[in-house]
XYZ file of N, CA, C and O in Angstrom:
628
model
N 72.770 -38.481 -153.554
C 72.946 -39.365 -152.478
C 71.760 -39.784 -151.833
O 70.714 -39.127 -151.841
N 71.845 -41.258 -151.607
C 70.439 -41.874 -150.909
C 71.044 -42.343 -149.658
O 72.109 -42.871 -149.557
N 70.031 -42.371 -148.950
C 70.477 -42.938 -147.446
C 69.035 -43.776 -147.168
O 67.945 -43.237 -146.944
N 69.228 -44.980 -146.922
C 68.251 -45.935 -146.712
C 68.526 -46.858 -145.349
O 69.748 -47.033 -145.321
N 67.673 -47.059 -144.763
C 67.793 -47.865 -143.483
C 66.708 -48.954 -143.348
O 65.560 -48.603 -143.791
N 67.056 -49.925 -142.584
C 65.928 -50.942 -142.207
C 66.343 -51.833 -141.219
O 67.527 -52.052 -140.969
N 65.431 -52.229 -140.376
C 65.757 -53.237 -139.373
C 65.746 -54.474 -139.998
O 65.017 -54.793 -140.856
N 66.843 -55.384 -139.688
C 67.138 -56.530 -140.238
C 67.366 -57.706 -139.322
O 68.158 -57.484 -138.231
N 66.641 -58.757 -139.398
C 66.833 -59.906 -138.357
C 68.069 -60.605 -139.137
O 67.896 -61.370 -140.045
N 69.202 -60.468 -138.454
C 70.524 -61.145 -138.928
C 70.537 -62.571 -138.503
O 71.167 -63.354 -139.207
N 69.910 -62.931 -137.437
C 69.843 -64.250 -136.913
C 68.542 -64.355 -136.099
O 68.095 -63.145 -135.676
N 68.043 -65.578 -135.829
C 66.749 -65.595 -135.132
C 66.757 -64.975 -133.680
O 67.742 -65.079 -132.965
N 66.044 -63.980 -133.539
C 65.951 -63.132 -132.321
C 66.873 -62.066 -132.258
O 67.035 -61.424 -131.196
N 67.731 -61.671 -133.206
C 68.629 -60.738 -133.284
C 68.398 -59.789 -134.406
O 68.759 -60.176 -135.627
N 67.914 -58.667 -134.145
C 67.449 -57.671 -135.101
C 68.294 -56.321 -134.772
O 68.460 -55.855 -133.779
N 68.833 -55.871 -135.844
C 69.794 -54.762 -135.914
C 69.298 -53.825 -137.064
O 68.616 -54.187 -138.046
N 69.752 -52.561 -136.835
C 69.276 -51.338 -137.834
C 70.627 -51.455 -138.747
O 71.768 -51.531 -138.405
N 70.365 -51.612 -140.122
C 71.224 -51.558 -141.022
C 71.039 -50.473 -142.107
O 69.814 -50.048 -142.360
N 71.988 -49.789 -142.489
C 71.935 -48.469 -143.243
C 72.871 -48.597 -144.394
O 74.016 -49.045 -144.443
N 72.464 -47.957 -145.635
C 73.401 -47.829 -146.756
C 73.131 -46.404 -147.332
O 72.099 -46.129 -147.589
N 74.365 -45.841 -147.455
C 74.437 -44.509 -148.067
C 75.109 -44.757 -149.389
O 76.304 -45.204 -149.315
N 74.560 -44.114 -150.413
C 75.234 -44.227 -151.825
C 75.553 -42.954 -152.344
O 74.614 -42.211 -152.343
N 76.624 -42.577 -152.670
C 76.978 -41.468 -153.203
C 77.441 -41.632 -154.607
O 78.435 -42.368 -154.840
N 76.875 -41.059 -155.628
C 77.431 -41.083 -157.072
C 78.251 -39.843 -157.286
O 78.033 -38.833 -156.872
N 79.152 -40.093 -158.293
C 80.029 -39.086 -158.504
C 80.043 -38.919 -159.945
O 80.075 -39.488 -160.851
N 80.076 -37.434 -160.276
C 80.022 -36.965 -161.656
C 81.384 -37.287 -162.414
O 82.407 -37.184 -161.624
N 81.347 -37.488 -163.549
C 82.532 -37.776 -164.284
C 83.146 -36.373 -164.681
O 82.365 -35.656 -165.294
N 84.277 -36.077 -164.379
C 84.793 -34.885 -164.765
C 84.781 -34.598 -166.259
O 84.873 -35.549 -166.955
N 84.608 -33.520 -166.559
C 84.467 -33.121 -167.947
C 85.613 -33.521 -168.930
O 85.332 -33.982 -170.065
N 86.808 -33.485 -168.278
C 87.879 -33.981 -169.135
C 87.903 -35.561 -169.472
O 88.580 -35.950 -170.351
N 87.062 -36.257 -168.721
C 86.945 -37.446 -168.877
C 85.811 -38.097 -169.776
O 85.770 -39.184 -170.235
N 84.776 -37.195 -169.784
C 83.585 -37.430 -170.446
C 83.992 -37.778 -171.919
O 83.338 -38.729 -172.601
N 84.950 -37.076 -172.526
C 85.170 -37.059 -174.026
C 85.941 -38.491 -174.100
O 85.672 -39.181 -175.064
N 86.816 -38.892 -173.173
C 87.499 -40.180 -173.214
C 86.522 -41.232 -173.280
O 86.632 -42.245 -174.007
N 85.484 -41.110 -172.316
C 84.485 -42.302 -172.099
C 83.675 -42.314 -173.469
O 83.503 -43.603 -173.908
N 83.172 -41.350 -174.207
C 82.345 -41.493 -175.226
C 83.222 -41.777 -176.578
O 82.739 -42.434 -177.496
N 84.339 -41.505 -176.407
C 85.309 -41.751 -177.814
C 86.111 -43.142 -177.694
O 86.731 -43.416 -178.616
N 85.957 -43.826 -176.587
C 86.795 -44.976 -176.396
C 86.239 -45.991 -177.371
O 85.091 -46.229 -177.556
N 87.314 -46.646 -177.922
C 86.886 -47.558 -179.047
C 86.790 -49.051 -178.362
O 86.189 -50.000 -178.948
N 87.193 -49.121 -177.183
C 87.052 -50.411 -176.385
C 85.901 -50.465 -175.383
O 85.978 -49.910 -174.474
N 84.923 -51.390 -175.680
C 83.734 -51.412 -174.753
C 84.410 -51.796 -173.360
O 83.757 -51.626 -172.269
N 85.304 -52.593 -173.413
C 85.905 -53.308 -172.147
C 86.374 -51.944 -171.175
O 86.108 -51.933 -170.049
N 87.137 -50.985 -171.950
C 87.644 -49.875 -171.306
C 86.540 -48.953 -170.485
O 86.597 -48.596 -169.542
N 85.529 -48.792 -171.472
C 84.213 -48.030 -170.857
C 83.668 -48.870 -169.741
O 83.375 -48.269 -168.624
N 83.450 -50.080 -169.714
C 82.994 -50.921 -168.698
C 83.808 -50.714 -167.460
O 83.193 -50.748 -166.250
N 85.144 -50.977 -167.572
C 86.127 -50.650 -166.438
C 85.593 -49.282 -165.758
O 85.613 -49.235 -164.562
N 85.526 -48.227 -166.581
C 85.513 -46.977 -165.945
C 84.062 -46.971 -165.271
O 83.740 -46.467 -164.054
N 83.076 -47.350 -166.053
C 81.609 -47.138 -165.482
C 81.490 -47.899 -164.174
O 80.496 -47.561 -163.372
N 81.917 -49.129 -164.226
C 81.633 -49.837 -162.883
C 82.729 -49.837 -161.756
O 82.634 -50.637 -160.832
N 83.493 -48.781 -161.811
C 84.482 -48.474 -160.717
C 83.666 -48.015 -159.385
O 83.561 -46.722 -159.193
N 83.358 -48.820 -158.653
C 82.585 -48.439 -157.266
C 83.229 -49.089 -156.072
O 83.978 -50.165 -156.228
N 83.037 -48.264 -155.120
C 83.699 -48.614 -153.808
C 82.603 -49.022 -152.741
O 81.693 -48.459 -152.651
N 83.139 -49.993 -151.854
C 82.207 -50.287 -150.810
C 83.107 -50.076 -149.510
O 84.240 -50.474 -149.329
N 82.523 -49.410 -148.536
C 82.861 -49.198 -147.191
C 82.043 -49.861 -146.111
O 80.777 -49.602 -146.298
N 82.559 -50.463 -145.071
C 81.694 -51.005 -144.082
C 82.171 -50.271 -142.732
O 83.407 -50.338 -142.519
N 81.267 -49.625 -142.058
C 81.692 -48.863 -140.848
C 81.189 -49.709 -139.761
O 80.028 -50.147 -139.521
N 82.186 -49.748 -138.684
C 81.872 -50.655 -137.435
C 82.106 -49.792 -136.241
O 83.229 -49.185 -136.147
N 81.073 -49.618 -135.460
C 81.388 -48.700 -134.295
C 81.454 -49.546 -133.007
O 81.156 -50.729 -133.037
N 81.912 -48.867 -132.061
C 82.167 -49.582 -130.668
C 81.093 -49.663 -129.859
O 79.916 -49.230 -130.350
N 81.150 -50.162 -128.696
C 79.995 -50.330 -127.884
C 79.639 -48.917 -127.384
O 80.256 -48.022 -127.311
N 78.265 -48.879 -127.100
C 77.682 -47.614 -126.697
C 77.756 -46.560 -127.677
O 77.633 -45.392 -127.278
N 77.715 -46.859 -128.966
C 77.714 -45.811 -130.042
C 76.760 -46.357 -131.000
O 75.969 -47.024 -130.735
N 76.740 -45.520 -132.120
C 75.846 -45.762 -133.075
C 76.523 -45.429 -134.490
O 77.446 -44.720 -134.680
N 75.806 -45.704 -135.562
C 76.360 -45.654 -136.943
C 76.529 -44.180 -137.338
O 77.285 -43.818 -138.317
N 75.457 -43.251 -136.833
C 75.519 -41.884 -137.397
C 76.618 -41.106 -136.981
O 76.901 -40.153 -137.563
N 77.584 -41.791 -136.157
C 78.697 -40.899 -135.745
C 79.744 -41.007 -136.822
O 80.635 -40.138 -136.969
N 79.407 -41.599 -137.887
C 80.352 -41.770 -139.122
C 79.928 -40.762 -140.225
O 80.554 -40.594 -141.318
N 78.721 -40.121 -139.968
C 78.188 -39.252 -141.115
C 79.304 -38.203 -141.526
O 79.335 -38.050 -142.866
N 79.978 -37.386 -140.626
C 80.824 -36.381 -141.201
C 82.053 -37.055 -141.961
O 82.545 -36.604 -142.962
N 82.441 -38.283 -141.532
C 83.566 -39.012 -142.142
C 83.242 -39.428 -143.428
O 83.913 -39.223 -144.475
N 81.890 -39.856 -143.627
C 81.500 -40.255 -144.929
C 81.577 -38.926 -145.926
O 81.774 -39.124 -146.996
N 81.093 -37.840 -145.506
C 81.112 -36.767 -146.209
C 82.455 -36.417 -146.625
O 82.756 -35.878 -147.898
N 83.553 -36.545 -145.813
C 84.990 -36.189 -146.075
C 85.614 -37.227 -147.067
O 86.215 -36.833 -147.954
N 85.111 -38.558 -146.982
C 85.613 -39.348 -147.960
C 84.967 -39.112 -149.266
O 85.756 -39.194 -150.351
N 83.492 -38.704 -149.327
C 83.098 -38.350 -150.603
C 83.910 -37.205 -151.286
O 84.104 -37.084 -152.587
N 84.193 -36.104 -150.328
C 85.001 -35.013 -150.953
C 86.354 -35.430 -151.491
O 86.901 -34.967 -152.599
N 87.031 -36.471 -150.922
C 88.394 -36.856 -151.330
C 88.200 -37.678 -152.606
O 89.045 -37.457 -153.374
N 87.153 -38.416 -152.794
C 86.911 -39.017 -153.938
C 86.842 -38.102 -155.076
O 87.347 -38.404 -156.256
N 86.036 -36.954 -154.847
C 85.781 -35.965 -155.956
C 87.103 -35.361 -156.288
O 87.306 -35.096 -157.462
N 88.039 -35.171 -155.411
C 89.361 -34.628 -155.537
C 90.153 -35.541 -156.400
O 90.844 -35.206 -157.389
N 90.130 -36.814 -155.995
C 91.000 -37.763 -156.825
C 90.509 -37.876 -158.139
O 91.396 -37.909 -159.154
N 89.206 -38.009 -158.485
C 88.527 -37.897 -159.722
C 89.087 -36.850 -160.583
O 89.449 -36.891 -161.714
N 89.039 -35.553 -160.001
C 89.391 -34.350 -160.855
C 90.843 -34.316 -161.075
O 91.141 -33.703 -162.210
N 91.585 -35.042 -160.225
C 93.058 -35.008 -160.614
C 93.464 -36.141 -161.386
O 94.698 -36.239 -161.801
N 92.651 -36.933 -161.786
C 92.929 -38.320 -162.544
C 93.157 -37.797 -163.942
O 92.362 -37.114 -164.537
N 94.200 -38.352 -164.496
C 94.463 -37.891 -166.055
C 94.106 -39.080 -167.056
O 94.479 -38.908 -168.191
N 93.460 -40.089 -166.631
C 92.995 -41.195 -167.567
C 91.541 -41.446 -167.036
O 91.205 -41.203 -165.964
N 90.835 -42.255 -167.951
C 89.311 -42.681 -167.535
C 89.471 -43.943 -166.644
O 88.514 -44.249 -166.084
N 90.593 -44.547 -166.622
C 90.852 -45.638 -165.527
C 90.885 -45.104 -164.139
O 91.642 -44.233 -163.982
N 90.171 -45.695 -163.336
C 90.321 -45.443 -161.908
C 89.371 -44.243 -161.604
O 89.483 -43.822 -160.398
N 88.579 -43.794 -162.396
C 87.614 -42.815 -162.093
C 86.441 -43.644 -161.222
O 86.028 -44.682 -161.542
N 86.197 -43.063 -159.949
C 85.299 -43.736 -158.982
C 83.805 -43.070 -159.346
O 83.749 -41.922 -159.281
N 83.045 -43.925 -159.854
C 81.542 -43.433 -160.081
C 80.737 -43.605 -158.983
O 79.675 -42.624 -158.994
N 80.954 -44.221 -158.100
C 79.987 -44.396 -156.847
C 80.810 -45.143 -155.728
O 81.616 -45.809 -155.795
N 80.248 -44.733 -154.487
C 80.653 -45.381 -153.256
C 79.341 -45.756 -152.455
O 78.431 -44.911 -152.310
N 79.444 -47.016 -151.986
C 78.465 -47.469 -150.943
C 79.002 -47.455 -149.608
O 79.909 -48.094 -149.544
N 78.346 -46.714 -148.751
C 78.766 -46.667 -147.384
C 77.892 -47.808 -146.529
O 76.594 -47.246 -146.393
N 78.169 -48.801 -145.945
C 77.358 -49.608 -145.280
C 77.665 -49.430 -143.695
O 78.715 -49.457 -143.319
N 76.439 -49.280 -143.019
C 76.642 -49.084 -141.521
C 75.677 -49.872 -140.807
O 74.573 -50.294 -141.448
N 75.932 -50.202 -139.424
C 74.743 -50.840 -138.867
C 74.924 -50.451 -137.292
O 76.072 -50.038 -136.864
N 73.800 -50.579 -136.745
C 73.981 -50.260 -135.102
C 73.902 -51.633 -134.641
O 72.890 -52.517 -134.801
N 74.963 -52.024 -133.727
C 75.039 -53.287 -133.009
C 73.910 -53.297 -132.063
O 73.121 -52.439 -131.735
N 73.558 -54.667 -131.701
C 72.430 -54.985 -130.762
C 72.547 -54.011 -129.592
O 73.444 -53.995 -129.046
N 71.276 -53.464 -129.483
C 71.115 -52.632 -128.232
C 71.702 -51.150 -128.321
O 71.636 -50.451 -127.409
N 72.352 -50.917 -129.411
C 72.973 -49.497 -129.857
C 72.130 -48.802 -130.826
O 71.544 -49.335 -131.750
N 72.289 -47.461 -130.868
C 71.742 -46.639 -131.890
C 70.158 -46.971 -132.011
O 69.405 -46.853 -131.002
N 69.853 -47.203 -133.199
C 68.445 -47.574 -133.483
C 68.037 -48.901 -133.451
O 67.026 -49.481 -133.777
N 69.180 -49.879 -133.167
C 68.819 -51.228 -133.010
C 68.108 -51.474 -131.715
O 68.571 -51.121 -130.664
N 67.000 -52.124 -131.724
C 66.137 -52.260 -130.557
C 66.155 -53.648 -129.843
O 66.378 -54.677 -130.552
N 65.912 -53.678 -128.646
C 65.773 -54.959 -127.971
C 64.296 -55.041 -127.751
O 63.700 -54.268 -126.833
N 63.509 -56.062 -128.158
C 62.169 -56.113 -128.019
C 61.882 -56.332 -126.431
O 61.154 -55.558 -125.825
N 62.513 -57.440 -125.830
C 62.318 -57.810 -124.434
C 63.526 -57.842 -123.787
O 64.240 -58.833 -123.988
N 63.927 -56.862 -122.966
C 65.022 -56.824 -122.329
C 65.339 -58.028 -121.461
O 66.479 -58.230 -121.243
N 64.238 -58.600 -120.912
C 64.337 -59.752 -120.078
C 64.865 -60.898 -120.833
O 65.256 -61.963 -120.168
N 64.759 -60.998 -122.181
C 65.470 -62.095 -123.011
C 66.867 -61.948 -123.329
O 67.341 -62.714 -123.991
N 67.477 -60.829 -122.914
C 68.885 -60.550 -123.306
C 69.707 -61.033 -122.082
O 69.463 -60.546 -120.984
N 70.718 -61.444 -122.420
C 71.845 -61.931 -121.462
C 73.121 -61.221 -121.787
O 73.192 -60.838 -123.006
N 74.080 -60.991 -120.900
C 75.325 -60.483 -121.085
C 76.080 -61.239 -122.266
O 76.763 -60.614 -123.086
N 75.746 -62.512 -122.405
C 76.447 -63.238 -123.389
C 76.086 -62.753 -124.879
O 76.788 -63.002 -125.795
N 74.923 -62.233 -124.973
C 74.531 -61.626 -126.207
C 75.387 -60.555 -126.676
O 75.212 -60.039 -127.777
N 76.193 -59.911 -125.906
C 77.062 -58.738 -126.183
C 78.498 -59.309 -126.250
O 79.398 -58.394 -126.228
N 78.716 -60.556 -126.204
C 80.104 -61.150 -126.177
C 80.871 -61.015 -127.381
O 80.203 -60.588 -128.424
N 82.160 -60.967 -127.393
C 82.973 -60.848 -128.608
C 82.581 -61.911 -129.645
O 82.374 -61.436 -130.801
N 82.362 -63.260 -129.367
C 81.873 -64.122 -130.458
C 80.545 -63.713 -131.000
O 80.227 -63.956 -132.189
N 79.623 -63.292 -130.220
C 78.333 -62.730 -130.894
C 78.439 -61.624 -131.798
O 77.964 -61.616 -132.834
N 79.324 -60.638 -131.181
C 79.336 -59.358 -131.991
C 80.178 -59.628 -133.298
O 79.893 -59.253 -134.364
N 81.249 -60.708 -133.264
C 81.914 -61.083 -134.746
C 80.925 -61.842 -135.386
O 81.031 -61.543 -136.669
N 79.933 -62.569 -134.918
C 79.115 -63.329 -135.826
C 78.148 -62.106 -136.460
O 77.808 -62.402 -137.624
N 77.765 -61.194 -135.735
C 76.932 -60.121 -136.247
C 77.661 -59.356 -137.524
O 77.218 -59.311 -138.468
N 79.015 -59.130 -137.265
C 79.704 -58.469 -138.220
C 80.042 -59.285 -139.615
O 79.759 -58.872 -140.446
N 80.282 -60.652 -139.256
C 80.343 -61.550 -140.366
C 79.068 -61.690 -141.220
O 79.148 -61.620 -142.395
N 77.948 -61.820 -140.424
C 76.526 -61.677 -141.210
C 76.348 -60.400 -142.084
O 76.054 -60.680 -143.302
N 76.660 -59.277 -141.491
C 76.481 -57.986 -142.216
C 77.628 -58.145 -143.422
O 77.115 -57.631 -144.681
N 78.763 -58.455 -143.184
C 79.690 -58.491 -144.287
C 79.298 -59.458 -145.364
O 79.447 -59.171 -146.583
N 78.836 -60.660 -145.114
C 78.433 -61.638 -146.139
C 77.242 -61.079 -146.857
O 77.128 -61.384 -148.114
N 76.473 -60.411 -146.128
C 75.170 -59.871 -146.905
C 75.685 -58.873 -148.027
O 75.083 -58.725 -149.170
N 76.697 -58.138 -147.740
C 77.358 -57.141 -148.718
C 77.804 -57.866 -149.849
O 77.589 -57.689 -151.044
N 78.596 -58.958 -149.654
C 79.282 -59.729 -150.549
C 78.169 -60.384 -151.387
O 78.285 -60.527 -152.495
N 77.123 -60.858 -150.778
C 76.050 -61.604 -151.562
C 75.382 -60.697 -152.552
O 75.210 -60.905 -153.663
N 75.154 -59.268 -152.148
C 74.580 -58.388 -152.969
C 75.551 -57.938 -154.066
O 75.168 -57.474 -155.197
N 76.992 -57.562 -153.550
C 77.887 -56.996 -154.567
C 78.930 -58.023 -154.562
O 79.972 -57.745 -154.050
N 78.854 -59.123 -155.278
C 79.912 -60.233 -155.237
C 81.220 -59.918 -155.629
O 82.168 -60.515 -155.181
N 81.373 -58.816 -156.626
C 82.663 -58.525 -157.155
C 83.373 -57.465 -156.373
O 84.432 -57.015 -156.744
N 82.799 -57.150 -155.130
C 83.238 -55.966 -154.499
C 84.374 -56.289 -153.465
O 84.333 -57.466 -152.967
N 85.291 -55.405 -153.317
C 86.211 -55.396 -152.035
C 85.591 -54.380 -151.110
O 85.046 -53.260 -151.551
N 85.606 -54.662 -149.839
C 85.149 -53.921 -148.859
C 86.346 -53.366 -148.064
O 87.077 -54.042 -147.473
N 86.242 -51.969 -147.856
C 87.064 -51.392 -146.862
C 86.397 -51.293 -145.552
O 85.257 -50.584 -145.481
N 86.928 -51.695 -144.516
C 86.495 -51.749 -143.158
C 86.964 -50.518 -142.338
O 88.203 -50.408 -142.297
N 86.099 -49.718 -141.835
C 86.338 -48.675 -140.929
C 85.906 -48.887 -139.675
O 84.847 -48.959 -139.534
N 86.861 -48.996 -138.707
C 86.308 -49.100 -137.229
C 86.780 -48.092 -136.313
O 87.764 -47.209 -136.539
N 85.949 -47.878 -135.233
C 86.257 -46.886 -134.347
C 85.911 -47.252 -132.909
O 84.686 -47.744 -132.624
N 86.772 -47.098 -131.934
C 86.503 -47.331 -130.516
C 86.005 -48.546 -130.240
O 85.181 -48.617 -129.571
N 86.591 -49.424 -130.626
C 86.068 -50.938 -130.227
C 87.195 -51.469 -129.333
O 88.114 -52.279 -129.600
N 87.161 -50.915 -128.014
C 88.004 -51.307 -127.083
C 88.990 -50.307 -126.666
O 89.039 -49.372 -127.335
N 89.713 -50.762 -125.509
C 90.778 -49.654 -125.251
C 92.198 -50.428 -125.081
O 92.284 -51.626 -124.953
N 93.289 -49.627 -125.121
C 94.425 -50.176 -124.671
C 95.053 -49.561 -123.611
O 94.647 -48.456 -123.192
N 95.920 -50.180 -122.695
C 96.343 -49.466 -121.571
C 97.986 -49.507 -121.505
O 98.549 -50.438 -122.241
């Protein structure tokens, strides 16, 4: 597992902390034989490149690290899925977990609090942040589908 983080200026004057956790999964022994004896390189390629991307979005006054235990549980579920799979298709070889701390939350910092207005935390601004983060993932992994996991973003009455 690798866990990297960096401060990223997603728009002029708007810097947030972005994190990516990558978990790689061993191919179960019963599938290793299928992978090496496969006559079709297309079939091998399908198996080898089966990776998942998740984007985690936290609510206000929260931070990305709140998802660490959930990421561990998703990793365990993928390992169980792989071990119960009876063909080499559908074996998940890696999962990338993308996280970020919204402006003013977690490790995202505000350089000069006097320059920040309430409008900087408005729904359109936060939506634009989410779009920017999402597009950066699609730019880096163009054939990826992203599973979005959100928590505590608002309340209902």
